[in-house]
Amino acid sequence: MVTAFEASFNPGRILFGSGASARIGPEIARLGCSRALVLSTAFQKADAAALADRLGQASVGVFAQAAMHTPVDVTERALEVYHALGADCVVALGGGSTIGLGKAMARRTDCPQLVIATTYAGSEVTPILGETENGLKTTMRGPQILPEVVIYDPDLTLGLPVAMSVSSGLNAIAHAIEGLYAQDRNPVTSLQAVEGIRALRDALGVIVQTPTDAAARGLALYGSWLCGTVLGTVGMSLHHKLCHTLGGSFNMPHAETHAALIPHTAAFNAQAAAEVLQPAADLFGGTIGAGLWDFAKSLAAPMSLRDLGLSENDLDRAADLAVKNPYWNPRPIDRESIRALLQQAWSGQRPL
Ligand code: NAD
């Protein structure tokens, strides 16, 4: 039976396929723009410079200082460059860090954003921005934050290191798991979530063996688009709240923390959301928490918060912070059970 639902979807234009990044020039023109500032991290600077060269007159230059968690001082420097060069749009080439910088600039100027996504984090299809200033991470939403055009070109992900591919893929799967039990889910987001998880499950197993397998890279990027779309459409719960706390207050690495936690948060919610999680559980042998743990282990993913550098002494404070502001979760949350969950994720035990 289809139960009553409301659905709102984000607008956006998606171009997918091998070689699709070559279409960026016409896409800039299609938006009525002609002076793009290309954004990247320092690590991807050479790729950004090559892209700017290919764009010729349609690019005014490169700003290659994007950083994790979108620090406001970096955004301010980027905006100075944007205005000094007379740019009229941004092209973000990279993962969530670079895309976050473009979003932060658009929040302040409403400049059009084009994204060439090169990880599986999914930020390119969400109207969500997390910025940091003075050690505090603030999350905001808004229509001007959502990029106008997203290009997925699997060719650009062939060199994404295996460890990063695995963590980023599990980060994407986590969006879909939480989307399945979101209060504001609808039949389309549930289909997207299951298909996204399936695609990433099939792709990651191949990528760890053969990182340059073009078909697997395409499948992973397709899965990440679906999972990111779910993240951008419905509300998230315990898992994302815990990752936000661990990233914001304990400086834990983003994708890796998602990867280490998702088996445990999924197990925590397994009974309370049994029916809606069943299609995902079926993809991992029938039991969602243990199944995801086995899958992550088979990919040599980060398996514990301890291995990611969290001190056992921090678990009490993490539990306090995680229950400070109430939010909806399929299983009610109390400090004691969250503390136990964190202990299990810290030691990396296989959940039941
Ligand atoms: P990232 O963007 O920080 O990338 C990690 C590193 O990998 C960077 O040095 C990057 O340059 C490099 N890299 C990216 N693609 C590559 C490729 N194809 N080949 C080689 N190197 C490559 O990592 P991320 O996990 O994509 O993003 C994390 C950030 O995104 C966090 O700040 C997180 O909060 C944010 N995020 C936001 C949302 C949202 O909806 N607002 C969603 C997901 C993530």
Short mmCIF file of N, CA and C and ligand atoms in Angstrom, two decimals, residues 41 43-44 68-69 95-97 103 118-119 121 123 126 128-129 137 156-157 159-161 164 231 254-255, ligand 1:
data_model
loop_
_atom_site.label_atom_id
_atom_site.label_comp_id
_atom_site.label_asym_id
_atom_site.label_seq_id
_atom_site.Cartn_x
_atom_site.Cartn_y
_atom_site.Cartn_z
N THR A 41 40.95 22.34 -4.52
CA THR A 41 41.89 22.29 -3.39
C THR A 41 43.29 22.48 -3.96
N PHE A 43 45.54 20.34 -3.71
CA PHE A 43 45.89 19.03 -4.27
C PHE A 43 45.47 18.89 -5.73
N GLN A 44 44.33 19.47 -6.09
CA GLN A 44 43.82 19.34 -7.46
C GLN A 44 44.10 20.59 -8.32
N MET A 68 38.78 21.60 3.85
CA MET A 68 37.73 20.83 4.53
C MET A 68 36.93 21.73 5.48
N HIS A 69 35.62 21.50 5.56
CA HIS A 69 34.71 22.19 6.47
C HIS A 69 34.48 23.68 6.15
N GLY A 95 35.74 17.53 -4.67
CA GLY A 95 34.80 16.90 -3.75
C GLY A 95 34.10 17.91 -2.88
N GLY A 96 33.60 17.44 -1.73
CA GLY A 96 32.79 18.28 -0.86
C GLY A 96 33.48 19.55 -0.40
N SER A 97 34.79 19.52 -0.23
CA SER A 97 35.48 20.72 0.25
C SER A 97 35.43 21.84 -0.79
N LYS A 103 29.62 26.92 -2.82
CA LYS A 103 28.32 27.17 -2.18
C LYS A 103 28.40 28.39 -1.27
N THR A 118 34.13 15.03 -8.15
CA THR A 118 35.15 13.98 -8.30
C THR A 118 35.26 13.05 -7.09
N THR A 119 34.34 13.18 -6.11
CA THR A 119 34.26 12.18 -5.03
C THR A 119 32.80 11.70 -4.98
N ALA A 121 30.82 12.14 -2.19
CA ALA A 121 30.22 12.73 -0.98
C ALA A 121 28.80 13.26 -1.21
N SER A 123 27.64 16.35 -2.05
CA SER A 123 27.32 17.75 -1.73
C SER A 123 26.78 18.53 -2.94
N THR A 126 22.96 19.03 -3.09
CA THR A 126 22.22 19.43 -1.90
C THR A 126 22.21 20.95 -1.74
N ILE A 128 22.61 22.40 0.98
CA ILE A 128 23.12 22.44 2.37
C ILE A 128 24.58 22.90 2.36
N LEU A 129 24.89 23.76 3.31
CA LEU A 129 26.27 24.25 3.45
C LEU A 129 26.66 24.20 4.92
N LYS A 137 31.16 24.84 13.66
CA LYS A 137 30.60 24.50 12.34
C LYS A 137 29.10 24.78 12.36
N LEU A 156 37.26 11.32 -14.52
CA LEU A 156 37.99 12.15 -13.55
C LEU A 156 38.10 11.48 -12.19
N THR A 157 37.45 10.33 -12.03
CA THR A 157 37.52 9.64 -10.73
C THR A 157 38.44 8.41 -10.78
N GLY A 159 41.48 8.23 -10.80
CA GLY A 159 42.65 8.39 -9.93
C GLY A 159 42.29 8.66 -8.47
N LEU A 160 41.00 8.64 -8.15
CA LEU A 160 40.62 8.83 -6.73
C LEU A 160 41.20 7.64 -5.95
N PRO A 161 42.09 7.91 -4.98
CA PRO A 161 42.76 6.79 -4.30
C PRO A 161 41.75 5.79 -3.74
N MET A 164 40.24 6.50 -0.30
CA MET A 164 39.30 7.63 -0.36
C MET A 164 38.00 7.19 -1.06
N LEU A 231 20.12 12.76 0.27
CA LEU A 231 20.60 13.67 1.33
C LEU A 231 20.03 15.08 1.15
N HIS A 254 36.09 13.61 7.68
CA HIS A 254 34.68 13.51 7.31
C HIS A 254 34.26 12.13 6.79
N ALA A 255 34.79 11.75 5.63
CA ALA A 255 34.31 10.51 4.98
C ALA A 255 34.65 9.28 5.83
P1 NAD B 1 37.31 16.47 -0.09
O1 NAD B 1 36.58 17.32 -1.03
O2 NAD B 1 37.87 17.13 1.13
O3 NAD B 1 38.47 15.72 -0.88
C1 NAD B 1 39.50 15.03 -0.18
C2 NAD B 1 40.81 15.14 -0.97
O4 NAD B 1 40.72 14.35 -2.15
C3 NAD B 1 41.11 16.57 -1.42
O5 NAD B 1 42.50 16.80 -1.31
C4 NAD B 1 40.69 16.54 -2.87
O6 NAD B 1 41.35 17.51 -3.64
C5 NAD B 1 41.06 15.14 -3.27
N1 NAD B 1 40.29 14.62 -4.40
C6 NAD B 1 39.00 14.83 -4.68
N2 NAD B 1 38.63 14.17 -5.79
C7 NAD B 1 39.75 13.53 -6.24
C8 NAD B 1 40.01 12.69 -7.36
N3 NAD B 1 39.05 12.31 -8.22
N4 NAD B 1 41.26 12.24 -7.53
C9 NAD B 1 42.24 12.55 -6.64
N5 NAD B 1 42.03 13.34 -5.55
C10 NAD B 1 40.81 13.82 -5.37
O7 NAD B 1 36.44 15.22 0.43
P2 NAD B 1 34.86 14.95 0.44
O8 NAD B 1 34.69 13.79 1.33
O9 NAD B 1 34.34 14.89 -0.95
O10 NAD B 1 34.24 16.24 1.10
C11 NAD B 1 34.26 16.44 2.50
C12 NAD B 1 33.67 17.80 2.81
O11 NAD B 1 32.42 17.96 2.16
C13 NAD B 1 33.39 18.02 4.29
O12 NAD B 1 33.73 19.33 4.64
C14 NAD B 1 31.90 17.78 4.42
O13 NAD B 1 31.35 18.44 5.52
C15 NAD B 1 31.41 18.30 3.10
N6 NAD B 1 30.14 17.69 2.64
C16 NAD B 1 29.06 18.50 2.54
C17 NAD B 1 27.85 18.00 2.10
C18 NAD B 1 26.67 18.91 1.96
O14 NAD B 1 25.63 18.49 1.47
N7 NAD B 1 26.77 20.15 2.37
C19 NAD B 1 27.74 16.65 1.74
C20 NAD B 1 28.86 15.83 1.86
C21 NAD B 1 30.07 16.37 2.29
#
